[in-house]
mmCIF file of C-alpha atoms in Angstrom:
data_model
loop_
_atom_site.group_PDB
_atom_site.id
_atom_site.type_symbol
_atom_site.label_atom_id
_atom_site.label_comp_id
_atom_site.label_asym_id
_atom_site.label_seq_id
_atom_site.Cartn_x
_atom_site.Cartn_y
_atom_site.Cartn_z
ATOM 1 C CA UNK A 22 126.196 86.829 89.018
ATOM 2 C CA UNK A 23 125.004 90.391 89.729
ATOM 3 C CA UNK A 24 126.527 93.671 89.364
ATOM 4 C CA UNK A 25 127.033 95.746 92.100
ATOM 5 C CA UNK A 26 125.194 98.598 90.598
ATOM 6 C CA UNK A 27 122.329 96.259 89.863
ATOM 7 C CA UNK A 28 122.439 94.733 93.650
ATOM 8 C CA UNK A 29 122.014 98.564 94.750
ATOM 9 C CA UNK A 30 119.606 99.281 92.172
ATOM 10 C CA UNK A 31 117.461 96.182 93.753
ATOM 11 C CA UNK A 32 117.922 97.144 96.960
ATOM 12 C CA UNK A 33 116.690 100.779 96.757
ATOM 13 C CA UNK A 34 113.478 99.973 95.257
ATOM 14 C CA UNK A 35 112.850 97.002 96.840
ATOM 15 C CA UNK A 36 113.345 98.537 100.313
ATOM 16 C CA UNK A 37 111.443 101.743 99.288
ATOM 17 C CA UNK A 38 108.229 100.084 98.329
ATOM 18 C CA UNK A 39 108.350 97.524 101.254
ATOM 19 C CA UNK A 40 108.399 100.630 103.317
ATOM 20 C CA UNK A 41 105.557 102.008 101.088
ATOM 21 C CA UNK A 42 103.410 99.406 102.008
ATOM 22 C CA UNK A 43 103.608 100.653 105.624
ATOM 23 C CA UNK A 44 102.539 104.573 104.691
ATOM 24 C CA UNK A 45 99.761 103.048 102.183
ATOM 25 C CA UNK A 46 98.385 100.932 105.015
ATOM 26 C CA UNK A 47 98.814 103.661 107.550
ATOM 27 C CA UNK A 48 96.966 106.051 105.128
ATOM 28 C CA UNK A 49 93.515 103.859 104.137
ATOM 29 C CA UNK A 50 93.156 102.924 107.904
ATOM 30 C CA UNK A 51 91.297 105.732 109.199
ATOM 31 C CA UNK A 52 89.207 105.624 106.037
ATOM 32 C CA UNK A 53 86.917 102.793 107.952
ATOM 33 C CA UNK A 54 86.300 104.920 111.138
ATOM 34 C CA UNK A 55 82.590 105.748 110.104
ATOM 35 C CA UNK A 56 81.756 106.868 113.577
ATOM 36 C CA UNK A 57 84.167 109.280 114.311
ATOM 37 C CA UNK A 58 83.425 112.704 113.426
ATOM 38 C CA UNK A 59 85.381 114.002 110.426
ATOM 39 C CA UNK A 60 88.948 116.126 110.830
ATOM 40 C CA UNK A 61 90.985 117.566 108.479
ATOM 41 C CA UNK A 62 91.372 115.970 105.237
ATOM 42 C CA UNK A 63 90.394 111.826 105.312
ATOM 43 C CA UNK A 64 91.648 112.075 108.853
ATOM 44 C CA UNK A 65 89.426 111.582 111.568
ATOM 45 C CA UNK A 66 88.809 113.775 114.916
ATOM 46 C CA UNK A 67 91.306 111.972 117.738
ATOM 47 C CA UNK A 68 89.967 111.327 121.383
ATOM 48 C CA UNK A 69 93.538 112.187 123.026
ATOM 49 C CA UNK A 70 96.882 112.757 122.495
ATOM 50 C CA UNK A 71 98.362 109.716 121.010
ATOM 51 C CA UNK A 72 95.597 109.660 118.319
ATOM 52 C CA UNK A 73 96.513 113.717 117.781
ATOM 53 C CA UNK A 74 100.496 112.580 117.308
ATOM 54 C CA UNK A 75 99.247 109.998 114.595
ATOM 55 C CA UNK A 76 96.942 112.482 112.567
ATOM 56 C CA UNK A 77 99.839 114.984 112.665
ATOM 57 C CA UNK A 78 102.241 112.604 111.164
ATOM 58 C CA UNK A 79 99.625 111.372 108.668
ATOM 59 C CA UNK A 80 99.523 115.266 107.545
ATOM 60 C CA UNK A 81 103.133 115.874 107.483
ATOM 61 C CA UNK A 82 104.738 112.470 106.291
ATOM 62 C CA UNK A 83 102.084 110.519 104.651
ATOM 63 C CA UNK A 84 99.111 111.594 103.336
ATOM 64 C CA UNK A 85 99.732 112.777 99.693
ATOM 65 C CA UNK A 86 103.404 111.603 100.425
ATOM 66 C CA UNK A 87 103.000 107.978 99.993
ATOM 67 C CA UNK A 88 100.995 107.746 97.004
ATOM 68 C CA UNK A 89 103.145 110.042 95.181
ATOM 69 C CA UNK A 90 106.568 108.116 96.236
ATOM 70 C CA UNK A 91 104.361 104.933 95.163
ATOM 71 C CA UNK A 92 104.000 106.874 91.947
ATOM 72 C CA UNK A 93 107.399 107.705 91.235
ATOM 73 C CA UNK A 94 108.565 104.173 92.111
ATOM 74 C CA UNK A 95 105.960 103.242 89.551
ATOM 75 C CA UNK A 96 107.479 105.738 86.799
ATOM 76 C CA UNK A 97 111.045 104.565 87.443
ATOM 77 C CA UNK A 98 109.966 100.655 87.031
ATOM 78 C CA UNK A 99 108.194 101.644 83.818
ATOM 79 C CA UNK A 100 111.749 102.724 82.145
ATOM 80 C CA UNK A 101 113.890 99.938 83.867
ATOM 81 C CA UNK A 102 111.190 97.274 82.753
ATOM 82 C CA UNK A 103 111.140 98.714 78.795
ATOM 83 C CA UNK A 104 114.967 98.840 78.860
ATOM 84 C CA UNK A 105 115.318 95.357 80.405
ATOM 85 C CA UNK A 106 113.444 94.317 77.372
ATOM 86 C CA UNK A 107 114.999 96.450 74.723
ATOM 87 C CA UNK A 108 118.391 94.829 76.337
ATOM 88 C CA UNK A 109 117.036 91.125 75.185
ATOM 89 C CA UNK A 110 116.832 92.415 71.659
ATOM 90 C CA UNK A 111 113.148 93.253 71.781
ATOM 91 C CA UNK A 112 112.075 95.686 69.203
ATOM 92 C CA UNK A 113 111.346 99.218 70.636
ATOM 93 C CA UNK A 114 107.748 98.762 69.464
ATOM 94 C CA UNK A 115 107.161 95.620 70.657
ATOM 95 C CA UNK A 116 108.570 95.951 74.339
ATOM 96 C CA UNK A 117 106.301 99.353 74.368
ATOM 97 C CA UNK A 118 103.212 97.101 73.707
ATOM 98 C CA UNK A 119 104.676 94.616 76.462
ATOM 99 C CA UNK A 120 104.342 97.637 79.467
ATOM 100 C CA UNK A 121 100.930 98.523 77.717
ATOM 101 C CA UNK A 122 99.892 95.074 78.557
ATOM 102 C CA UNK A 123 100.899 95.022 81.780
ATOM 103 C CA UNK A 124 98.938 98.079 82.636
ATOM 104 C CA UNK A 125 95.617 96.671 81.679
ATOM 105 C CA UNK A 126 96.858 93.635 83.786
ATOM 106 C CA UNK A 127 97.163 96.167 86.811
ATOM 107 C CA UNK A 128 93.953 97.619 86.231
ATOM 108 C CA UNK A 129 92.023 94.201 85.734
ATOM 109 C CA UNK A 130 93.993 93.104 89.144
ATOM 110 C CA UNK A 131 92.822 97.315 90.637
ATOM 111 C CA UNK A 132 89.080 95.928 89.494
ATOM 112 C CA UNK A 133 88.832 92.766 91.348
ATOM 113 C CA UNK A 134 90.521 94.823 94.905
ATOM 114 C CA UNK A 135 87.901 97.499 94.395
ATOM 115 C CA UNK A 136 84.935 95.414 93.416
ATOM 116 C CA UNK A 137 85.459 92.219 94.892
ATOM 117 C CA UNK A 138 87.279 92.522 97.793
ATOM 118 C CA UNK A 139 86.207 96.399 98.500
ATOM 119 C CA UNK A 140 89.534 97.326 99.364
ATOM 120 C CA UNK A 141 91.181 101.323 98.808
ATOM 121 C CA UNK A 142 92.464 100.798 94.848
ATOM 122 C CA UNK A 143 95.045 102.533 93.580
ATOM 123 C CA UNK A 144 96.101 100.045 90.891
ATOM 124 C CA UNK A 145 93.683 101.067 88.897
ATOM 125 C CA UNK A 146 95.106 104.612 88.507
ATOM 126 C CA UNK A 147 98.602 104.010 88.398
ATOM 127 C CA UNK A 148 97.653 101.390 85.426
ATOM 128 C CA UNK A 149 95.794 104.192 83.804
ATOM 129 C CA UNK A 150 98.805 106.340 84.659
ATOM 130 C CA UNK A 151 100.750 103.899 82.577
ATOM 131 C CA UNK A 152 98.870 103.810 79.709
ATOM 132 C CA UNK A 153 98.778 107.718 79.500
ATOM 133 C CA UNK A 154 102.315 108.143 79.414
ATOM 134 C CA UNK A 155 103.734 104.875 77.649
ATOM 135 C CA UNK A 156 104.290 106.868 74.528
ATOM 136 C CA UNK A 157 107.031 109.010 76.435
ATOM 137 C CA UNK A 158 108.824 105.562 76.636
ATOM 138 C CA UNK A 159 110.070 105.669 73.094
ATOM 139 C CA UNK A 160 111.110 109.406 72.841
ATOM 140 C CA UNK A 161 114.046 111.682 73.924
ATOM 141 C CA UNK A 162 114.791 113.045 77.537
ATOM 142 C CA UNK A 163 113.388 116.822 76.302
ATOM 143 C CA UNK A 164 109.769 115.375 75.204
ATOM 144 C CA UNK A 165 110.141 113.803 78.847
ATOM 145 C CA UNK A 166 111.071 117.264 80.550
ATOM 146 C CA UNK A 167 108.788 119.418 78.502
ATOM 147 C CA UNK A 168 105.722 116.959 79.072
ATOM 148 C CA UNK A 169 106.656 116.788 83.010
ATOM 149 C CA UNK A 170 106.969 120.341 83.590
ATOM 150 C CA UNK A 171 103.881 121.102 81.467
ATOM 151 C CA UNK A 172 101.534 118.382 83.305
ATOM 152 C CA UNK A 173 103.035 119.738 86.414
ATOM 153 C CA UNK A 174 102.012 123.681 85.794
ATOM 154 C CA UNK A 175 98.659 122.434 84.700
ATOM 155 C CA UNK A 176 98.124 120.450 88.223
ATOM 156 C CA UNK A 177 99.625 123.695 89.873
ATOM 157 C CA UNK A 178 97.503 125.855 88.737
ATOM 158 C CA UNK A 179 93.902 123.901 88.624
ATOM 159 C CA UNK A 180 94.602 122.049 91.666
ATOM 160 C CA UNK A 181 93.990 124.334 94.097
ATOM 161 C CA UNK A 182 90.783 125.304 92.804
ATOM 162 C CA UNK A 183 89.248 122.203 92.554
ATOM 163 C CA UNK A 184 89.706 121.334 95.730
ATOM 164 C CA UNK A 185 88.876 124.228 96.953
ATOM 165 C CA UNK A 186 85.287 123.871 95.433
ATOM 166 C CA UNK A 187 85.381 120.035 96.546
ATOM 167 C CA UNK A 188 85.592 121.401 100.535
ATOM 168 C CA UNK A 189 82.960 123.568 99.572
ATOM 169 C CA UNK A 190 80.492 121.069 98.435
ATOM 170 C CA UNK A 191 81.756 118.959 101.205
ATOM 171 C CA UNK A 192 80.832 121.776 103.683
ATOM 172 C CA UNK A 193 83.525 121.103 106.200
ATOM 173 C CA UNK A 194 86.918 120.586 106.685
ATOM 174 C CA UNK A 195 87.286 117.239 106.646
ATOM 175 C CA UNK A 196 84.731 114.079 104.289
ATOM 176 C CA UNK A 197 82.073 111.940 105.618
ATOM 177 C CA UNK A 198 83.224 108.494 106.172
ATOM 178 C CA UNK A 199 82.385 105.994 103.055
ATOM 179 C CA UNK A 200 80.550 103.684 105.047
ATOM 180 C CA UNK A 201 78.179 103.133 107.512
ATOM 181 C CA UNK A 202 77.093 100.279 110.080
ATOM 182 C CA UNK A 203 73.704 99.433 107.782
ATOM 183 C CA UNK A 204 76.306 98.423 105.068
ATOM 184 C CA UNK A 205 76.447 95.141 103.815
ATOM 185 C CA UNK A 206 79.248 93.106 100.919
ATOM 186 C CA UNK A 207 76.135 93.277 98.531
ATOM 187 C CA UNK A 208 75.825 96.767 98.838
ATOM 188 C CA UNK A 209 79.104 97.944 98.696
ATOM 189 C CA UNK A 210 79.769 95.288 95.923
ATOM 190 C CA UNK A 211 77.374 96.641 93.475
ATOM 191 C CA UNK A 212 78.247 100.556 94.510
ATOM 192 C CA UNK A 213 82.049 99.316 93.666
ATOM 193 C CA UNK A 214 81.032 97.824 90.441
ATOM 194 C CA UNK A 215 78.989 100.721 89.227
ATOM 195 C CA UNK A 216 81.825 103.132 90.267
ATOM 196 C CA UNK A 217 84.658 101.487 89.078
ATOM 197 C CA UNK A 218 85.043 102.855 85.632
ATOM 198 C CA UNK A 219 85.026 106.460 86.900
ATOM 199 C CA UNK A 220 87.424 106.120 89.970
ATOM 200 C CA UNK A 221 90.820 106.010 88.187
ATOM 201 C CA UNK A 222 89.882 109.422 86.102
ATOM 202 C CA UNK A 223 88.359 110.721 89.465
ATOM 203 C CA UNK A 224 91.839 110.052 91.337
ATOM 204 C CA UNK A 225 93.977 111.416 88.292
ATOM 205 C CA UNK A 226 91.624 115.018 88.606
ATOM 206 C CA UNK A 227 91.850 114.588 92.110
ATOM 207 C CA UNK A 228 95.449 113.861 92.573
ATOM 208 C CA UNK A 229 98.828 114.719 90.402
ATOM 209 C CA UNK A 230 99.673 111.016 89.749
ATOM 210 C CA UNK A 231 101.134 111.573 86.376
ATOM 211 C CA UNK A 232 103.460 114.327 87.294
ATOM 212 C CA UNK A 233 105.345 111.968 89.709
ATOM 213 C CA UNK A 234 105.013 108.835 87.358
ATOM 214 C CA UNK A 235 106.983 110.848 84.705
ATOM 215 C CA UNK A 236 110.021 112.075 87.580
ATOM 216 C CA UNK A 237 109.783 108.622 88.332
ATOM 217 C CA UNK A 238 111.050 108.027 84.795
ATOM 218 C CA UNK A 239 113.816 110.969 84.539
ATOM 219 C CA UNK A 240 115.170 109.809 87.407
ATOM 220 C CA UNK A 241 115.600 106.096 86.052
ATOM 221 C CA UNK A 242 116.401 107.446 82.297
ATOM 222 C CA UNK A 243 119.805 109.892 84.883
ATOM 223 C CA UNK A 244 120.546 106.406 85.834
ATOM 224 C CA UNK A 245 119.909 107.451 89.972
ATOM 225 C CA UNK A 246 119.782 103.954 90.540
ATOM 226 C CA UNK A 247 122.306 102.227 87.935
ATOM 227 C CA UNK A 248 124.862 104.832 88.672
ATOM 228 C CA UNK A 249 123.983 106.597 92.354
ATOM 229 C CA UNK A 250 127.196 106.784 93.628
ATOM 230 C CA UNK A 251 128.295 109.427 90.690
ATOM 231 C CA UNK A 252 124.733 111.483 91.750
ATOM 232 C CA UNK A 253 125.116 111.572 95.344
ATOM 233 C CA UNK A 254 125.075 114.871 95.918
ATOM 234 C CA UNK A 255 122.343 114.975 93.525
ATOM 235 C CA UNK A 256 120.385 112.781 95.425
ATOM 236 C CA UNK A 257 120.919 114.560 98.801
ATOM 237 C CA UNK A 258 119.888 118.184 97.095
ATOM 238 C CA UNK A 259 116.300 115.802 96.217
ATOM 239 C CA UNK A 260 116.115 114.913 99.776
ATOM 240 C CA UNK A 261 116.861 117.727 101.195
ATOM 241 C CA UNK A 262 114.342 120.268 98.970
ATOM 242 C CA UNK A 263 111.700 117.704 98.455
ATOM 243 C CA UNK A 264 111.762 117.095 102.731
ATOM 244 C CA UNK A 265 111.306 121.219 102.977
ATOM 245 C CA UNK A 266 108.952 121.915 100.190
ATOM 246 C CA UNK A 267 106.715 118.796 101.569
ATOM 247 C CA UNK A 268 106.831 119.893 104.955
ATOM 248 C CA UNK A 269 106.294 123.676 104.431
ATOM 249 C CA UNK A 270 103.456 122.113 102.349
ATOM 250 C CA UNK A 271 101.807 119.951 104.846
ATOM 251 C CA UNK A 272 101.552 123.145 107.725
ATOM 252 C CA UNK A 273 98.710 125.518 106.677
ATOM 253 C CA UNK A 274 96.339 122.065 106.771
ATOM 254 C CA UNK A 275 97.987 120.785 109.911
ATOM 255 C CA UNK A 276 97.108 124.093 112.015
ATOM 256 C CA UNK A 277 93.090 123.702 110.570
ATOM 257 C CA UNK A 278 90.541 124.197 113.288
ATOM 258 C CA UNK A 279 93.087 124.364 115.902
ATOM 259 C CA UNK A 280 95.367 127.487 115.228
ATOM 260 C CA UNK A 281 92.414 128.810 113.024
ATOM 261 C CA UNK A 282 89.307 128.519 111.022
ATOM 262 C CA UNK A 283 89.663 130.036 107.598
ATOM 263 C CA UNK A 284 86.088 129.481 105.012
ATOM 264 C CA UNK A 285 85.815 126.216 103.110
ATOM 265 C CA UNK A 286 86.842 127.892 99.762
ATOM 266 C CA UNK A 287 90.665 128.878 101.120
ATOM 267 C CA UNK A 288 90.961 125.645 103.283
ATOM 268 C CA UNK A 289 90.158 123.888 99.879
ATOM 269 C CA UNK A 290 93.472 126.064 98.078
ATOM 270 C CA UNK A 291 95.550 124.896 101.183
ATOM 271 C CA UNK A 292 94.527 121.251 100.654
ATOM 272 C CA UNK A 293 95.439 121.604 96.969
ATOM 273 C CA UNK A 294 98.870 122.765 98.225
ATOM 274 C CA UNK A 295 99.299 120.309 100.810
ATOM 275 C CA UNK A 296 98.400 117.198 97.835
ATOM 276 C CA UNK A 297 101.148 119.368 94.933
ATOM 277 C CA UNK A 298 103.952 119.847 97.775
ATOM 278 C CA UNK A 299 103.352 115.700 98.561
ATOM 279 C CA UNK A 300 104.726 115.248 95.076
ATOM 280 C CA UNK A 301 108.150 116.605 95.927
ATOM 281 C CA UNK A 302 107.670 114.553 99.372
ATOM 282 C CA UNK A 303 107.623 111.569 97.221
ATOM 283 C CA UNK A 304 109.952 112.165 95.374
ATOM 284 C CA UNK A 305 112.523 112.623 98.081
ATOM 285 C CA UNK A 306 111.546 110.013 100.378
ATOM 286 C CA UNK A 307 112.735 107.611 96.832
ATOM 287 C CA UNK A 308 115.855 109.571 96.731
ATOM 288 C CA UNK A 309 116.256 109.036 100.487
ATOM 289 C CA UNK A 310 115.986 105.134 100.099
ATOM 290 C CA UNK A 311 118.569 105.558 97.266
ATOM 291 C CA UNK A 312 121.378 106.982 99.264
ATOM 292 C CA UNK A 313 120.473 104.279 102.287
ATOM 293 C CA UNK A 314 121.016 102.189 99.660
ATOM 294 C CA UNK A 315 124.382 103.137 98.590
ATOM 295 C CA UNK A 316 125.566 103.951 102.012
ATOM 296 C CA UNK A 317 124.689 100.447 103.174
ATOM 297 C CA UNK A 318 127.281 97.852 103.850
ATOM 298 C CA UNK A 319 125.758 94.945 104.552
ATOM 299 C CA UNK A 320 122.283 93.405 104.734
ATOM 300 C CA UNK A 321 120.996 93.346 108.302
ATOM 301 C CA UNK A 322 118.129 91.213 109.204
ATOM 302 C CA UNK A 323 115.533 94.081 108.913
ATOM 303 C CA UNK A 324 116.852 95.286 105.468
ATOM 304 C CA UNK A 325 116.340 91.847 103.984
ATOM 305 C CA UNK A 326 112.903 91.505 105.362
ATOM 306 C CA UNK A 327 112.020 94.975 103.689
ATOM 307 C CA UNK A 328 113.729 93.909 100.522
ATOM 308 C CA UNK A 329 111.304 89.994 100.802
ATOM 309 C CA UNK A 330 108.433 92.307 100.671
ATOM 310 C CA UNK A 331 109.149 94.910 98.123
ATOM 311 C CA UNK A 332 109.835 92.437 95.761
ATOM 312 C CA UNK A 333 106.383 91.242 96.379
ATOM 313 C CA UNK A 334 104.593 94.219 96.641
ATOM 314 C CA UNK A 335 101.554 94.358 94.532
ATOM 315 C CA UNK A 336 100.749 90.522 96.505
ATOM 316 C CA UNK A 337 101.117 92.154 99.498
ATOM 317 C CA UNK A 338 99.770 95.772 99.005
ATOM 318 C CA UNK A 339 96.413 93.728 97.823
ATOM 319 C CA UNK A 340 96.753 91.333 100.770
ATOM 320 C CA UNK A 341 97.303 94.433 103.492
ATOM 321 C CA UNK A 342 94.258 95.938 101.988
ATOM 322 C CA UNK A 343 91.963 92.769 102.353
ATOM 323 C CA UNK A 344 92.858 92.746 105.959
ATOM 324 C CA UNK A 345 92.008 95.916 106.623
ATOM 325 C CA UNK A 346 88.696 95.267 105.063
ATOM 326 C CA UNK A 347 88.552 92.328 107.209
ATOM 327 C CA UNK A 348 89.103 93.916 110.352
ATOM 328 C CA UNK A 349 87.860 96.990 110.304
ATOM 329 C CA UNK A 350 84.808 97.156 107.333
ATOM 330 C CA UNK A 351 81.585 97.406 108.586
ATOM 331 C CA UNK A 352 81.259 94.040 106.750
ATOM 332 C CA UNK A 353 83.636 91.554 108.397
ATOM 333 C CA UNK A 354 84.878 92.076 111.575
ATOM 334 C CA UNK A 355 83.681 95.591 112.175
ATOM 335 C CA UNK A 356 86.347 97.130 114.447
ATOM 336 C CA UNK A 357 86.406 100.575 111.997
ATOM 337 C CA UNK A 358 83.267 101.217 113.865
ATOM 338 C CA UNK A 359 84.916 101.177 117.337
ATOM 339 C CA UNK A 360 88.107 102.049 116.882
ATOM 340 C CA UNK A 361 89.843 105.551 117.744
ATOM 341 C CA UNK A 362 92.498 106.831 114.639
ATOM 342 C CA UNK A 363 95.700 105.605 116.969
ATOM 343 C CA UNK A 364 93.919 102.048 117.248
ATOM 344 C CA UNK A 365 93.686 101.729 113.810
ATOM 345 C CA UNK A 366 97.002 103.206 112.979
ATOM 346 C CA UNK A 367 98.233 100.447 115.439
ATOM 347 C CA UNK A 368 96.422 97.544 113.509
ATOM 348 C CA UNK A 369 97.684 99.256 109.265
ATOM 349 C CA UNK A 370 100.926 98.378 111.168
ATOM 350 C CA UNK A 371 100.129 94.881 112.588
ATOM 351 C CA UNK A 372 98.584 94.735 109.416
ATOM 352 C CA UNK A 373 101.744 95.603 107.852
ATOM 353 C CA UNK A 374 104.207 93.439 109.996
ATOM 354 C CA UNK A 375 102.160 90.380 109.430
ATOM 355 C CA UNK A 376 103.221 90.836 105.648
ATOM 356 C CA UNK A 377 106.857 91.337 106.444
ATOM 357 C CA UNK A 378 106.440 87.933 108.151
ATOM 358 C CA UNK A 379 104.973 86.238 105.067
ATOM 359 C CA UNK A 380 107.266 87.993 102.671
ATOM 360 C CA UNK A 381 110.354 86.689 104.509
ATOM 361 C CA UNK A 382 108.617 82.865 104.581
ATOM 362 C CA UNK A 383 108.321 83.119 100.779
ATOM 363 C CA UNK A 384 111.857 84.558 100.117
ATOM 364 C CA UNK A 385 113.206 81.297 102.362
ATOM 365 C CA UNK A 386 111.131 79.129 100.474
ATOM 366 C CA UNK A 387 112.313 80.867 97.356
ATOM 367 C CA UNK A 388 108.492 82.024 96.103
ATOM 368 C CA UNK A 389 107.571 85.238 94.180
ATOM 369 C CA UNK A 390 104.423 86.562 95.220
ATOM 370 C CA UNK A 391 101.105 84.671 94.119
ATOM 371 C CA UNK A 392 100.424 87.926 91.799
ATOM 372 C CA UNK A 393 103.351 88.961 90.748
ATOM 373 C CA UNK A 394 103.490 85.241 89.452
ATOM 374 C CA UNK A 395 99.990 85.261 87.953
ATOM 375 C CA UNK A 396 101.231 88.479 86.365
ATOM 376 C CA UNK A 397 104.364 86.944 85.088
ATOM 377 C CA UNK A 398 102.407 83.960 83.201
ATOM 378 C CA UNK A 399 99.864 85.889 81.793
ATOM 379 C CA UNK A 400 102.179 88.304 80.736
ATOM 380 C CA UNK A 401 103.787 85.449 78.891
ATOM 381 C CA UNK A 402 100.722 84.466 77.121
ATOM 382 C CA UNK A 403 100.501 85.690 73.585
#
């Protein structure tokens, strides 16, 4: 039998990154709409109100939020998965090596989404994101600060400016759509597998993935999760500045083009500000599924469906993004080329609840995911 705290510590994550599968999904969408002319960001001009509504809550409560929760989620398994180990009696050394493996698991699994299926990979980053900061594993709680805070200044500061001479290359406010109706699976195939071995250092210059990977792992290492009833008020102070930081954050980009039209190079800094602020988004949008956690007194039908899925979430975050290529590439079913930004929203979500439907078959059927269980037995090999 389980302890409570380890039934609440399931529950939070499990219910945070079945939710996270529904921002990720919501977020690569619009990246297929190659004929729609480009808005702010990866976000693409809408045709009417509903499709302004979604952009708007892509910029305030998604873009750069999701993969940074995703990111501390990651960070915080990272620590519970070492210390689950170290609790069999596995030498320090040895369990270290064990999450090393892993990662290079997660970025062979981030190679076959990107090249073979030509889905959005982020597995390949967060598995290089593991492998950058595994050392931290093994050392005190100040090596842990002083590395966080130090990463963090260095994205603070640089940030900005990159992106700000990104837009400026670009020459507009928002990027030219990846595809384009004269593609074909060859093509994009042998573009993905000439790319590949770039794209995870791209998105780490790009984006500040380790920064949240490493809160991820000071919040597990405070024992949030073991122990969240003792941190509530913690936890609330999290939600509560992350929400306002990420929000403030997200406002310059939002009023872009509309409210006004400032040059490439400052719309870049404001884009670099919108992607830093997403970090403490992230961050409190884990903290938020924390306290639901604790505050929750029994499973409903909803909350266990949540839970089926984020146990299974790298099956399913692979799965939601072979749909999408499905539907709406240029080389399956083609509906990224006809589609407004609200229509595709509305299929990331179908999309989405189609998974929720599978996950819940497999937990009834008492399954693990088909790659978390691939993961498991090669992770077993020697």
């Amino acid at each position: 039998m389980t302890t409570p705290h380890k039934n609440k510590r399931a529950m939070s994550l499990d219910l945070a990154r079945g939710t996270m599968l529904l921002l990720i999904a919501l977020a690569h969408a619009p990246l297929y709409l190659y004929n729609a002319e480009p808005g702010i960001m990866s976000r693409v001009q809408g045709d009417g109100l509903f499709d302004q509504i979604v952009n708007y809550i892509g910029m305030f409560l998604i873009d750069n939020r999701a993969r940074a929760m995703f990111a501390v989620l990651f960070g915080y398994g990272l620590v519970m998965a070492f210390e689950s180990r170290l609790s069999k009696g596995i030498p320090a050394q040895e369990a270290k090596r064990t999450i090393r493996r892993r990662c290079w698991y997660l970025i062979l699994f981030g190679i076959a989404l990107a090249v073979v299926i030509g889905g959005q990979d982020i597995l390949m980053a967060y598995g290089l994101a593991g492998l950058l900061v595994g050392w931290t594993l093994t050392r005190g709680n100040r090596t842990l600060i002083r590395f966080t805070i130090i990463l963090t200044l260095v994205y603070a500061v640089l940030l900005p400016f990159i992106w700000s001479y990104i837009l400026q290359d670009v020459g507009g406010y928002g990027f030219e759509p990846e595809f384009t109706a004269a593609d074909t699976y060859l093509h994009i195939t042998l573009e993905s597998l000439i790319a590949f071995p770039v794209i995870p250092f791209i998105i780490h210059a790009m984006f500040p993935i380790l920064p949240p990977v490493l809160f991820g792992m000071g919040m597990a290492r405070a024992q949030l999760l073991t122990k969240p009833a003792q941190r509530v008020r913690t936890l609330y102070i999290l939600v509560a500045l992350g929400l306002t930081i990420s929000l403030l954050g997200a406002l310059p980009v939002s009023l872009l083009n509309t409210v006004w039209q400032p040059d490439l190079s400052t719309a870049g800094l404001l884009y670099g500000v919108h992607i830093l602020t997403g970090f403490a988004g992230g961050a409190a949008y884990a903290a938020l599924f924390v306290i639901i956690g604790i505050r929750m007194k029994q499973l409903g039908w909803l909350t266990r469906a949540l839970m089926a899925l984020g146990k299974r979430s790298l099956t399913f975050y692979v799965w939601n993004e072979a749909l999408l290529v499905l539907l709406l590439s240029p080389v399956a079913l083609n509906l990224g080329g006809k589609l407004s930004n609200g229509a595709a929203a509305g299929i990331a979500a179908g999309v989405w609840g189609f998974s929720v439907l599978l996950a819940i078959w497999l937990e009834q059927s008492n399954r693990n995911g088909p790659l978390e269980e691939g993961l498991r037995r090669l992770m077993l090999r020697k």
